Structure formats: C-alpha cells, structure tokens
PDB file of C-alpha atoms in Angstrom:
ATOM      1  CA  ILE A  15      -5.141  31.429  -9.085  1.00  0.00           C
ATOM      2  CA  TYR A  16      -1.450  31.384  -9.907  1.00  0.00           C
ATOM      3  CA  SER A  17      -0.535  35.035  -9.611  1.00  0.00           C
ATOM      4  CA  MET A  18      -0.852  35.201  -5.818  1.00  0.00           C
ATOM      5  CA  ALA A  19       1.718  32.455  -5.339  1.00  0.00           C
ATOM      6  CA  MET A  20       3.877  33.938  -8.122  1.00  0.00           C
ATOM      7  CA  ARG A  21       3.890  37.340  -6.437  1.00  0.00           C
ATOM      8  CA  GLN A  22       4.953  35.860  -3.106  1.00  0.00           C
ATOM      9  CA  HIS A  23       7.696  33.819  -4.761  1.00  0.00           C
ATOM     10  CA  LEU A  24       9.043  36.729  -6.812  1.00  0.00           C
ATOM     11  CA  GLU A  25       9.002  39.013  -3.779  1.00  0.00           C
ATOM     12  CA  ARG A  26      11.043  36.480  -1.785  1.00  0.00           C
ATOM     13  CA  ARG A  27      13.512  36.084  -4.653  1.00  0.00           C
ATOM     14  CA  ALA A  28      13.879  39.691  -5.845  1.00  0.00           C
ATOM     15  CA  GLY A  29      12.367  41.989  -3.227  1.00  0.00           C
ATOM     16  CA  THR A  30      10.672  45.140  -4.502  1.00  0.00           C
ATOM     17  CA  ILE A  31      11.392  44.388  -8.163  1.00  0.00           C
ATOM     18  CA  GLY A  32       9.938  40.909  -7.773  1.00  0.00           C
ATOM     19  CA  SER A  33       6.877  42.330  -6.062  1.00  0.00           C
ATOM     20  CA  PHE A  34       6.372  44.743  -8.985  1.00  0.00           C
ATOM     21  CA  PHE A  35       6.448  42.008 -11.615  1.00  0.00           C
ATOM     22  CA  GLY A  36       4.264  39.824  -9.403  1.00  0.00           C
ATOM     23  CA  ALA A  37       1.716  42.648  -9.255  1.00  0.00           C
ATOM     24  CA  VAL A  38       1.730  42.817 -13.066  1.00  0.00           C
ATOM     25  CA  PHE A  39       0.928  39.098 -13.261  1.00  0.00           C
ATOM     26  CA  GLN A  40      -1.780  39.559 -10.646  1.00  0.00           C
ATOM     27  CA  GLN A  41      -3.437  42.385 -12.568  1.00  0.00           C
ATOM     28  CA  ALA A  42      -3.376  40.296 -15.740  1.00  0.00           C
ATOM     29  CA  GLU A  43      -5.018  37.341 -14.022  1.00  0.00           C
ATOM     30  CA  LYS A  44      -7.533  39.601 -12.315  1.00  0.00           C
ATOM     31  CA  PHE A  45      -8.510  41.038 -15.730  1.00  0.00           C
ATOM     32  CA  LEU A  46      -8.771  37.542 -17.203  1.00  0.00           C
ATOM     33  CA  VAL A  47     -11.138  36.314 -14.483  1.00  0.00           C
ATOM     34  CA  ARG A  48     -13.267  39.461 -14.397  1.00  0.00           C
ATOM     35  CA  THR A  49     -13.817  39.432 -18.173  1.00  0.00           C
ATOM     36  CA  SER A  50     -14.520  35.704 -18.471  1.00  0.00           C
ATOM     37  CA  ASP A  51     -18.011  34.272 -18.862  1.00  0.00           C
ATOM     38  CA  TRP A  52     -17.529  31.968 -15.895  1.00  0.00           C
ATOM     39  CA  ALA A  53     -14.859  31.000 -13.393  1.00  0.00           C
ATOM     40  CA  VAL A  54     -14.279  27.560 -11.917  1.00  0.00           C
ATOM     41  CA  VAL A  55     -12.045  27.454  -8.845  1.00  0.00           C
ATOM     42  CA  ILE A  56     -10.679  24.319  -7.208  1.00  0.00           C
ATOM     43  CA  SER A  57     -11.261  25.414  -3.620  1.00  0.00           C
ATOM     44  CA  ASP A  58     -13.524  27.676  -1.575  1.00  0.00           C
ATOM     45  CA  ASP A  59     -10.265  29.223  -0.344  1.00  0.00           C
ATOM     46  CA  PHE A  60     -10.079  31.263  -3.547  1.00  0.00           C
ATOM     47  CA  MET A  61     -13.463  32.909  -3.072  1.00  0.00           C
ATOM     48  CA  GLY A  62     -12.074  35.616  -0.782  1.00  0.00           C
ATOM     49  CA  THR A  63      -9.615  36.646  -3.478  1.00  0.00           C
ATOM     50  CA  LEU A  64     -12.364  36.788  -6.104  1.00  0.00           C
ATOM     51  CA  ARG A  65     -14.449  38.985  -3.803  1.00  0.00           C
ATOM     52  CA  ASN A  66     -11.484  41.341  -3.404  1.00  0.00           C
ATOM     53  CA  TRP A  67     -11.188  41.379  -7.187  1.00  0.00           C
ATOM     54  CA  ARG A  68     -14.903  42.232  -7.365  1.00  0.00           C
ATOM     55  CA  VAL A  69     -15.754  39.197  -9.450  1.00  0.00           C
ATOM     56  CA  ASP A  70     -19.478  38.502  -9.666  1.00  0.00           C
ATOM     57  CA  GLU A  71     -19.936  35.427  -7.463  1.00  0.00           C
ATOM     58  CA  SER A  72     -23.083  34.422  -9.357  1.00  0.00           C
ATOM     59  CA  ARG A  73     -20.796  33.267 -12.176  1.00  0.00           C
ATOM     60  CA  VAL A  74     -18.295  31.351 -10.078  1.00  0.00           C
ATOM     61  CA  SER A  75     -18.392  27.620  -9.337  1.00  0.00           C
ATOM     62  CA  VAL A  76     -16.235  25.497  -7.067  1.00  0.00           C
ATOM     63  CA  ILE A  77     -15.235  22.133  -8.515  1.00  0.00           C
ATOM     64  CA  GLU A  78     -12.423  20.542  -6.569  1.00  0.00           C
ATOM     65  CA  ASN A  79      -9.607  18.688  -8.295  1.00  0.00           C
ATOM     66  CA  TRP A  80      -9.911  14.946  -8.675  1.00  0.00           C
ATOM     67  CA  ALA A  81      -7.769  11.932  -9.511  1.00  0.00           C
ATOM     68  CA  PRO A  82      -8.479   9.196 -12.099  1.00  0.00           C
ATOM     69  CA  LEU A  83     -10.140   6.642  -9.851  1.00  0.00           C
ATOM     70  CA  ASP A  84     -10.265   3.910 -12.508  1.00  0.00           C
ATOM     71  CA  GLU A  85      -6.539   4.291 -13.279  1.00  0.00           C
ATOM     72  CA  VAL A  86      -5.399   3.945  -9.656  1.00  0.00           C
ATOM     73  CA  PRO A  87      -7.179   0.934  -8.175  1.00  0.00           C
ATOM     74  CA  VAL A  88      -6.363  -0.526  -4.776  1.00  0.00           C
ATOM     75  CA  VAL A  89      -3.539  -3.046  -5.312  1.00  0.00           C
ATOM     76  CA  ALA A  90      -2.508  -5.455  -2.561  1.00  0.00           C
ATOM     77  CA  ARG A  91       1.010  -6.575  -1.796  1.00  0.00           C
ATOM     78  CA  PRO A  92       2.633  -8.744  -3.009  1.00  0.00           C
ATOM     79  CA  ASN A  93       2.237  -7.479  -6.565  1.00  0.00           C
ATOM     80  CA  ASP A  94       4.364  -7.305  -9.707  1.00  0.00           C
ATOM     81  CA  TRP A  95       6.202  -4.159  -8.608  1.00  0.00           C
ATOM     82  CA  SER A  96       6.870  -5.332  -5.054  1.00  0.00           C
ATOM     83  CA  ARG A  97       8.149  -8.709  -6.274  1.00  0.00           C
ATOM     84  CA  ARG A  98      10.339  -7.058  -8.900  1.00  0.00           C
ATOM     85  CA  HIS A  99      12.022  -4.980  -6.207  1.00  0.00           C
ATOM     86  CA  ALA A 100      12.171  -7.673  -3.519  1.00  0.00           C
ATOM     87  CA  PHE A 101       9.730  -6.262  -0.989  1.00  0.00           C
ATOM     88  CA  ASP A 102       8.786  -8.797   1.650  1.00  0.00           C
ATOM     89  CA  ASP A 103       5.101  -9.097   2.473  1.00  0.00           C
ATOM     90  CA  GLY A 104       5.850  -8.831   6.201  1.00  0.00           C
ATOM     91  CA  GLU A 105       7.588  -5.454   5.979  1.00  0.00           C
ATOM     92  CA  THR A 106       6.019  -2.070   6.683  1.00  0.00           C
ATOM     93  CA  VAL A 107       6.819   0.333   3.836  1.00  0.00           C
ATOM     94  CA  LEU A 108       6.806   4.119   4.168  1.00  0.00           C
ATOM     95  CA  LEU A 109       6.667   5.505   0.619  1.00  0.00           C
ATOM     96  CA  TYR A 110       7.147   8.976  -0.847  1.00  0.00           C
ATOM     97  CA  ALA A 111       6.533   9.279  -4.593  1.00  0.00           C
ATOM     98  CA  GLY A 112       6.725  12.351  -6.809  1.00  0.00           C
ATOM     99  CA  THR A 113       8.479  15.702  -7.098  1.00  0.00           C
ATOM    100  CA  LEU A 114      10.996  16.375  -4.322  1.00  0.00           C
ATOM    101  CA  GLY A 115      12.727  19.751  -4.231  1.00  0.00           C
ATOM    102  CA  LEU A 116      14.708  21.237  -1.369  1.00  0.00           C
ATOM    103  CA  LYS A 117      11.656  23.386  -0.578  1.00  0.00           C
ATOM    104  CA  HIS A 118       9.821  20.150   0.308  1.00  0.00           C
ATOM    105  CA  GLN A 119      12.368  19.606   3.093  1.00  0.00           C
ATOM    106  CA  PRO A 120      13.778  16.171   2.187  1.00  0.00           C
ATOM    107  CA  SER A 121      15.534  16.302   5.555  1.00  0.00           C
ATOM    108  CA  MET A 122      12.258  15.020   7.026  1.00  0.00           C
ATOM    109  CA  LEU A 123      12.576  11.862   4.935  1.00  0.00           C
ATOM    110  CA  PHE A 124      16.209  11.616   6.013  1.00  0.00           C
ATOM    111  CA  GLU A 125      15.101  11.661   9.655  1.00  0.00           C
ATOM    112  CA  LEU A 126      12.598   8.910   8.935  1.00  0.00           C
ATOM    113  CA  GLY A 127      15.436   6.850   7.509  1.00  0.00           C
ATOM    114  CA  ARG A 128      17.520   7.452  10.622  1.00  0.00           C
ATOM    115  CA  THR A 129      14.624   6.649  12.939  1.00  0.00           C
ATOM    116  CA  PHE A 130      13.923   3.265  11.383  1.00  0.00           C
ATOM    117  CA  ALA A 131      17.513   2.336  10.474  1.00  0.00           C
ATOM    118  CA  ASP A 132      17.539  -0.283  13.217  1.00  0.00           C
ATOM    119  CA  ARG A 133      14.154  -1.710  12.227  1.00  0.00           C
ATOM    120  CA  PRO A 134      14.655  -4.338   9.490  1.00  0.00           C
ATOM    121  CA  ASP A 135      10.877  -4.741   9.343  1.00  0.00           C
ATOM    122  CA  VAL A 136      10.439  -1.108   8.197  1.00  0.00           C
ATOM    123  CA  ARG A 137      11.582   0.325   4.856  1.00  0.00           C
ATOM    124  CA  VAL A 138      11.605   4.011   3.895  1.00  0.00           C
ATOM    125  CA  VAL A 139      11.279   4.360   0.118  1.00  0.00           C
ATOM    126  CA  VAL A 140      11.521   7.492  -2.051  1.00  0.00           C
ATOM    127  CA  ALA A 141      10.620   7.362  -5.758  1.00  0.00           C
ATOM    128  CA  SER A 142      11.790  10.680  -7.178  1.00  0.00           C
ATOM    129  CA  GLU A 143      14.503  12.434  -9.162  1.00  0.00           C
ATOM    130  CA  GLY A 144      16.187  15.809  -9.081  1.00  0.00           C
ATOM    131  CA  ILE A 145      17.737  18.001  -6.435  1.00  0.00           C
ATOM    132  CA  GLY A 146      15.846  16.621  -3.438  1.00  0.00           C
ATOM    133  CA  ALA A 147      16.608  13.011  -4.322  1.00  0.00           C
ATOM    134  CA  GLU A 148      20.279  13.883  -4.896  1.00  0.00           C
ATOM    135  CA  TRP A 149      20.368  15.650  -1.519  1.00  0.00           C
ATOM    136  CA  LEU A 150      19.225  12.414   0.088  1.00  0.00           C
ATOM    137  CA  ARG A 151      21.600  10.255  -1.945  1.00  0.00           C
ATOM    138  CA  GLU A 152      24.601  12.262  -0.762  1.00  0.00           C
ATOM    139  CA  ARG A 153      23.642  11.802   2.892  1.00  0.00           C
ATOM    140  CA  ILE A 154      22.503   8.205   3.069  1.00  0.00           C
ATOM    141  CA  THR A 155      24.821   6.170   5.271  1.00  0.00           C
ATOM    142  CA  GLY A 156      24.511   3.047   7.364  1.00  0.00           C
ATOM    143  CA  ALA A 157      22.816   5.166  10.013  1.00  0.00           C
ATOM    144  CA  CYS A 158      20.114   6.275   7.553  1.00  0.00           C
ATOM    145  CA  GLU A 159      18.177   3.698   5.583  1.00  0.00           C
ATOM    146  CA  VAL A 160      16.354   5.371   2.700  1.00  0.00           C
ATOM    147  CA  GLU A 161      15.914   3.473  -0.563  1.00  0.00           C
ATOM    148  CA  LEU A 162      15.889   5.671  -3.649  1.00  0.00           C
ATOM    149  CA  PHE A 163      14.095   4.798  -6.855  1.00  0.00           C
ATOM    150  CA  PRO A 164      13.844   6.902 -10.022  1.00  0.00           C
ATOM    151  CA  PHE A 165      10.461   8.015 -11.335  1.00  0.00           C
ATOM    152  CA  GLN A 166       8.454   4.940 -12.307  1.00  0.00           C
ATOM    153  CA  ASP A 167       6.337   4.273 -15.390  1.00  0.00           C
ATOM    154  CA  TYR A 168       2.759   5.433 -14.971  1.00  0.00           C
ATOM    155  CA  SER A 169       1.591   1.881 -15.603  1.00  0.00           C
ATOM    156  CA  ASP A 170       3.463   0.827 -12.446  1.00  0.00           C
ATOM    157  CA  LEU A 171       1.918   3.558 -10.270  1.00  0.00           C
ATOM    158  CA  PRO A 172      -0.939   1.519  -8.723  1.00  0.00           C
ATOM    159  CA  ALA A 173       1.328  -1.391  -7.815  1.00  0.00           C
ATOM    160  CA  MET A 174       4.043   0.920  -6.471  1.00  0.00           C
ATOM    161  CA  LEU A 175       1.545   2.777  -4.263  1.00  0.00           C
ATOM    162  CA  GLY A 176       0.072  -0.577  -3.272  1.00  0.00           C
ATOM    163  CA  THR A 177       3.515  -1.629  -2.062  1.00  0.00           C
ATOM    164  CA  GLY A 178       3.439   1.197   0.474  1.00  0.00           C
ATOM    165  CA  ASP A 179       1.653   0.819   3.799  1.00  0.00           C
ATOM    166  CA  VAL A 180       1.962   4.521   4.642  1.00  0.00           C
ATOM    167  CA  LEU A 181       2.180   7.141   1.877  1.00  0.00           C
ATOM    168  CA  LEU A 182       4.048  10.362   2.633  1.00  0.00           C
ATOM    169  CA  VAL A 183       3.283  13.950   1.578  1.00  0.00           C
ATOM    170  CA  LEU A 184       5.563  16.992   1.947  1.00  0.00           C
ATOM    171  CA  LEU A 185       4.272  20.445   1.035  1.00  0.00           C
ATOM    172  CA  GLU A 186       6.356  23.582   1.493  1.00  0.00           C
ATOM    173  CA  PRO A 187       5.179  26.053   4.152  1.00  0.00           C
ATOM    174  CA  GLY A 188       4.732  28.864   1.610  1.00  0.00           C
ATOM    175  CA  ALA A 189       2.233  26.879  -0.455  1.00  0.00           C
ATOM    176  CA  GLY A 190      -0.591  27.825   1.892  1.00  0.00           C
ATOM    177  CA  MET A 191      -3.911  27.721   0.102  1.00  0.00           C
ATOM    178  CA  PHE A 192      -2.367  28.190  -3.345  1.00  0.00           C
ATOM    179  CA  SER A 193      -1.503  24.561  -3.994  1.00  0.00           C
ATOM    180  CA  VAL A 194      -3.700  21.491  -3.789  1.00  0.00           C
ATOM    181  CA  PRO A 195      -1.263  18.671  -4.526  1.00  0.00           C
ATOM    182  CA  SER A 196      -2.680  16.024  -6.853  1.00  0.00           C
ATOM    183  CA  LYS A 197      -0.441  13.514  -5.059  1.00  0.00           C
ATOM    184  CA  VAL A 198      -2.809  13.601  -2.066  1.00  0.00           C
ATOM    185  CA  LEU A 199      -5.786  12.810  -4.301  1.00  0.00           C
ATOM    186  CA  THR A 200      -3.959   9.954  -6.031  1.00  0.00           C
ATOM    187  CA  TYR A 201      -2.901   8.541  -2.656  1.00  0.00           C
ATOM    188  CA  HIS A 202      -6.567   8.416  -1.637  1.00  0.00           C
ATOM    189  CA  CYS A 203      -7.366   6.386  -4.744  1.00  0.00           C
ATOM    190  CA  ALA A 204      -4.644   3.906  -3.791  1.00  0.00           C
ATOM    191  CA  GLY A 205      -6.357   3.199  -0.480  1.00  0.00           C
ATOM    192  CA  ARG A 206      -3.421   3.699   1.864  1.00  0.00           C
ATOM    193  CA  ALA A 207      -2.966   5.646   5.112  1.00  0.00           C
ATOM    194  CA  LEU A 208      -1.235   9.026   4.745  1.00  0.00           C
ATOM    195  CA  VAL A 209       1.201  11.072   6.781  1.00  0.00           C
ATOM    196  CA  GLY A 210       1.487  14.636   5.522  1.00  0.00           C
ATOM    197  CA  ALA A 211       3.529  17.689   6.465  1.00  0.00           C
ATOM    198  CA  ILE A 212       1.070  20.229   5.056  1.00  0.00           C
ATOM    199  CA  PRO A 213       0.087  23.801   5.991  1.00  0.00           C
ATOM    200  CA  GLU A 214      -3.054  23.846   8.112  1.00  0.00           C
ATOM    201  CA  GLU A 215      -4.849  26.212   5.732  1.00  0.00           C
ATOM    202  CA  ASN A 216      -4.293  23.980   2.702  1.00  0.00           C
ATOM    203  CA  LEU A 217      -7.259  22.080   1.281  1.00  0.00           C
ATOM    204  CA  ALA A 218      -5.223  18.855   1.237  1.00  0.00           C
ATOM    205  CA  SER A 219      -4.827  19.094   5.002  1.00  0.00           C
ATOM    206  CA  ARG A 220      -8.572  19.445   5.469  1.00  0.00           C
ATOM    207  CA  ILE A 221      -9.311  16.545   3.114  1.00  0.00           C
ATOM    208  CA  ILE A 222      -7.080  14.208   5.128  1.00  0.00           C
ATOM    209  CA  GLU A 223      -8.337  15.336   8.521  1.00  0.00           C
ATOM    210  CA  ASP A 224     -12.031  15.564   7.607  1.00  0.00           C
ATOM    211  CA  ASN A 225     -12.002  12.059   6.135  1.00  0.00           C
ATOM    212  CA  GLY A 226      -9.769  10.410   8.723  1.00  0.00           C
ATOM    213  CA  SER A 227      -7.459   9.149   5.981  1.00  0.00           C
ATOM    214  CA  GLY A 228      -4.193  10.003   7.692  1.00  0.00           C
ATOM    215  CA  VAL A 229      -2.237  12.228  10.057  1.00  0.00           C
ATOM    216  CA  VAL A 230      -1.281  15.831   9.253  1.00  0.00           C
ATOM    217  CA  VAL A 231       1.529  17.780  10.923  1.00  0.00           C
ATOM    218  CA  ALA A 232       2.962  21.234  10.307  1.00  0.00           C
ATOM    219  CA  PRO A 233       5.608  21.588   7.568  1.00  0.00           C
ATOM    220  CA  GLY A 234       9.059  21.497   9.130  1.00  0.00           C
ATOM    221  CA  ASP A 235       7.903  19.747  12.310  1.00  0.00           C
ATOM    222  CA  THR A 236      10.184  16.765  11.828  1.00  0.00           C
ATOM    223  CA  GLU A 237       9.590  15.388  15.308  1.00  0.00           C
ATOM    224  CA  ALA A 238       5.814  15.267  14.794  1.00  0.00           C
ATOM    225  CA  PHE A 239       6.256  13.837  11.284  1.00  0.00           C
ATOM    226  CA  VAL A 240       8.447  11.006  12.557  1.00  0.00           C
ATOM    227  CA  GLU A 241       6.138  10.343  15.494  1.00  0.00           C
ATOM    228  CA  ALA A 242       3.103  10.137  13.179  1.00  0.00           C
ATOM    229  CA  ALA A 243       4.905   7.619  10.981  1.00  0.00           C
ATOM    230  CA  ARG A 244       5.980   5.604  14.026  1.00  0.00           C
ATOM    231  CA  ARG A 245       2.393   5.569  15.290  1.00  0.00           C
ATOM    232  CA  LEU A 246       1.095   4.123  12.024  1.00  0.00           C
ATOM    233  CA  VAL A 247       3.958   1.648  11.729  1.00  0.00           C
ATOM    234  CA  ASP A 248       3.044   0.257  15.148  1.00  0.00           C
ATOM    235  CA  ASP A 249      -0.730   0.251  14.594  1.00  0.00           C
ATOM    236  CA  PRO A 250      -1.745  -1.845  11.560  1.00  0.00           C
ATOM    237  CA  ALA A 251      -5.421  -1.642  12.515  1.00  0.00           C
ATOM    238  CA  LEU A 252      -5.337   2.164  12.403  1.00  0.00           C
ATOM    239  CA  ARG A 253      -3.582   2.034   9.015  1.00  0.00           C
ATOM    240  CA  THR A 254      -6.306  -0.227   7.676  1.00  0.00           C
ATOM    241  CA  GLU A 255      -9.036   2.073   8.975  1.00  0.00           C
ATOM    242  CA  MET A 256      -7.427   5.174   7.476  1.00  0.00           C
ATOM    243  CA  ALA A 257      -6.803   3.410   4.167  1.00  0.00           C
ATOM    244  CA  ALA A 258     -10.462   2.430   3.878  1.00  0.00           C
ATOM    245  CA  SER A 259     -11.560   5.982   4.732  1.00  0.00           C
ATOM    246  CA  GLY A 260      -9.286   7.396   2.044  1.00  0.00           C
ATOM    247  CA  ARG A 261     -10.550   5.091  -0.677  1.00  0.00           C
ATOM    248  CA  SER A 262     -14.143   5.755   0.383  1.00  0.00           C
ATOM    249  CA  TYR A 263     -13.553   9.500   0.007  1.00  0.00           C
ATOM    250  CA  ALA A 264     -12.098   8.960  -3.480  1.00  0.00           C
ATOM    251  CA  GLU A 265     -15.021   6.811  -4.585  1.00  0.00           C
ATOM    252  CA  ARG A 266     -17.548   9.370  -3.331  1.00  0.00           C
ATOM    253  CA  THR A 267     -15.764  12.397  -4.754  1.00  0.00           C
ATOM    254  CA  PHE A 268     -13.966  11.395  -7.964  1.00  0.00           C
ATOM    255  CA  ASP A 269     -17.015  10.254  -9.952  1.00  0.00           C
ATOM    256  CA  ILE A 270     -15.987  11.439 -13.407  1.00  0.00           C
ATOM    257  CA  ASP A 271     -19.575  11.330 -14.749  1.00  0.00           C
ATOM    258  CA  SER A 272     -20.733  13.727 -12.046  1.00  0.00           C
ATOM    259  CA  ILE A 273     -17.714  15.999 -12.573  1.00  0.00           C
ATOM    260  CA  THR A 274     -18.264  16.026 -16.338  1.00  0.00           C
ATOM    261  CA  THR A 275     -21.933  16.840 -15.842  1.00  0.00           C
ATOM    262  CA  SER A 276     -21.009  19.840 -13.676  1.00  0.00           C
ATOM    263  CA  PHE A 277     -18.681  21.233 -16.346  1.00  0.00           C
ATOM    264  CA  ASN A 278     -21.157  20.582 -19.136  1.00  0.00           C
ATOM    265  CA  ARG A 279     -23.890  22.452 -17.263  1.00  0.00           C
ATOM    266  CA  ILE A 280     -21.598  25.451 -16.792  1.00  0.00           C
ATOM    267  CA  ILE A 281     -20.595  25.465 -20.460  1.00  0.00           C
ATOM    268  CA  GLN A 282     -24.207  25.115 -21.601  1.00  0.00           C
ATOM    269  CA  HIS A 283     -25.274  27.893 -19.252  1.00  0.00           C
ATOM    270  CA  CYS A 284     -22.640  30.220 -20.733  1.00  0.00           C
ATOM    271  CA  LEU A 285     -23.680  29.317 -24.285  1.00  0.00           C
ATOM    272  CA  ASP A 286     -27.320  29.975 -23.492  1.00  0.00           C
ATOM    273  CA  ARG A 287     -26.483  33.397 -22.086  1.00  0.00           C
ATOM    274  CA  ARG A 288     -24.394  34.226 -25.142  1.00  0.00           C
ATOM    275  CA  HIS A 289     -27.233  33.260 -27.447  1.00  0.00           C
ATOM    276  CA  GLY A 290     -29.857  35.093 -25.420  1.00  0.00           C
ATOM    277  CA  ASP A 291     -31.755  32.025 -24.259  1.00  0.00           C
ATOM    278  CA  GLY A 292     -31.889  33.346 -20.711  1.00  0.00           C
ATOM    279  CA  PRO A 293     -30.179  32.090 -17.609  1.00  0.00           C
ATOM    280  CA  ARG A 294     -30.399  28.500 -16.503  1.00  0.00           C
ATOM    281  CA  THR A 295     -29.377  26.961 -13.212  1.00  0.00           C
ATOM    282  CA  THR A 296     -25.999  25.234 -13.293  1.00  0.00           C
ATOM    283  CA  GLY A 297     -27.059  22.726 -10.656  1.00  0.00           C
ATOM    284  CA  GLY A 298     -25.080  21.965  -7.524  1.00  0.00           C
ATOM    285  CA  ASN A 299     -22.184  24.350  -6.998  1.00  0.00           C
TER     286      ASN A 299
END
C-alpha cells in the first residue's frame, strides 16, 4: 500500500500542501482496492489499514514477498568474484550491497569502517552507487577503511554475496511497516548471517529475529550496529549457525511452485465468481 508512505513523505517535505496531495493518492488507492475483485498484500501489517478502509477481508490474501531461490545459491569463498577482487580466504568481510541514500544513514557504515580500520583481518565493503556512496567516498581516510564498489552485474550477485561473511541492511526509520526490503530476502537465499538496522515494526525485522538469521538493532543506533557486527566478526560459529538458519528459511518459504499455486487459486476463484460458478476456497491464506 504505497499511499500511506507517500502521504507521510509528502507531509514531511511540504507540510499541509503535501498532506493534501498525499490524501488524494490515499483516496485513489483506497478506491482501487475496494473496487477490485481481490487484494493480495505482502504482510499482515496491512490488514489494519484495509479494515479502516472497510475492505471485505473475505477477499484479501496475504502472500509475502519472496526472492528467486534458484538464482541466488549459496556460494563459498573463494569464488570467481572474490578472486577477481583479491579477497583473502582468511578475512572476515562485512558487506553492504544495494541502494544507499542519505536516508539509509551511511554514517553507520562509516563507523564500521572506523571501528575495524586497525583490523587487517576485517574488510568493510559497500557495493552501491549514488549519493550515499559518494558521501562515504568523500569521508574515507586512513582512519576509516571502507572499500567501495559500483553496482555489480546480476550474474555476479551470488558470488559477491558469498564473499561476505556478514551481510548488512540499513532501513530508514520512517519506513516502518510500509517497506519490506527485497535485499533481506535475497540475503537469506545467500546463506549468510545478517546485521540490520531496521524498525522494530517492519516485517524484515521479524523475519530475521524469528528465524535466528541475524541481529537487528534500531535505525540510527550506530553503537548497537557496530557492536552487533563486532560480535559476529568474533564468533564464526554463531555466523555459521545464523547463515544456516537464513538459508533454511528461504528454502521453506520461497518455493515458487507453492507461491504460483496460491496466485493461480486466487485468480481462478475470481474468474469463477465472475462467471457465476459459485465461490471456491482459495486454499491456505
């Protein structure tokens, strides 16, 4: 449900005028959902909004987002990508990959670089482009060791993630329940431990904590973020346990045949209703 986040963003940027235009978007989306044959939401968190919009819950399903499990296998290091970029097999790599704006607080990655600057066995790596990456580039000195890479080819994604020992997630505080970052799902496919600065109410936070696949701290809590990374750097056994838990979650949850079946049942149910064949169960949720 985009309009809720849009309204908050516009209100922050333009005050009352922004709130007005945000309300227009919200009414449009409300109309769209209420007049649709069926609604599929990616999290139970949206159900409260649909109730407020008086959407008939009997025609709402929850199907959480997923990542392409077969396209992101677990890749050990050394691999082609790690060899190409001279990563030593004995190093511990903290890796952030993906979009990095100032709202994601790249200063937290900067502090990681400062924390481990005197640890030659630890490398902090950021694969991104844009304003957040440039912010880091302008501040990297001898006292802050952060290695910057541009966005990588999709074909290199499994090997790049496999080069990391700890994968990092930054989600802005205002995202709340409105954003479920696909990065977190892809990281689980890669089978690596996670450290995330994510709002407590966000589904991604619950996925990590419920499955024991990493450590979650509050956005902006740099001290806790650094301490979580330090803990995993110094505890390889815990990293291995979290990595296995993450991959297990992905294998259980991202079964594309099951997901496809759920969508097909919903579509068939809607077609049957349209053609007067009577209601059928959609199965599951």
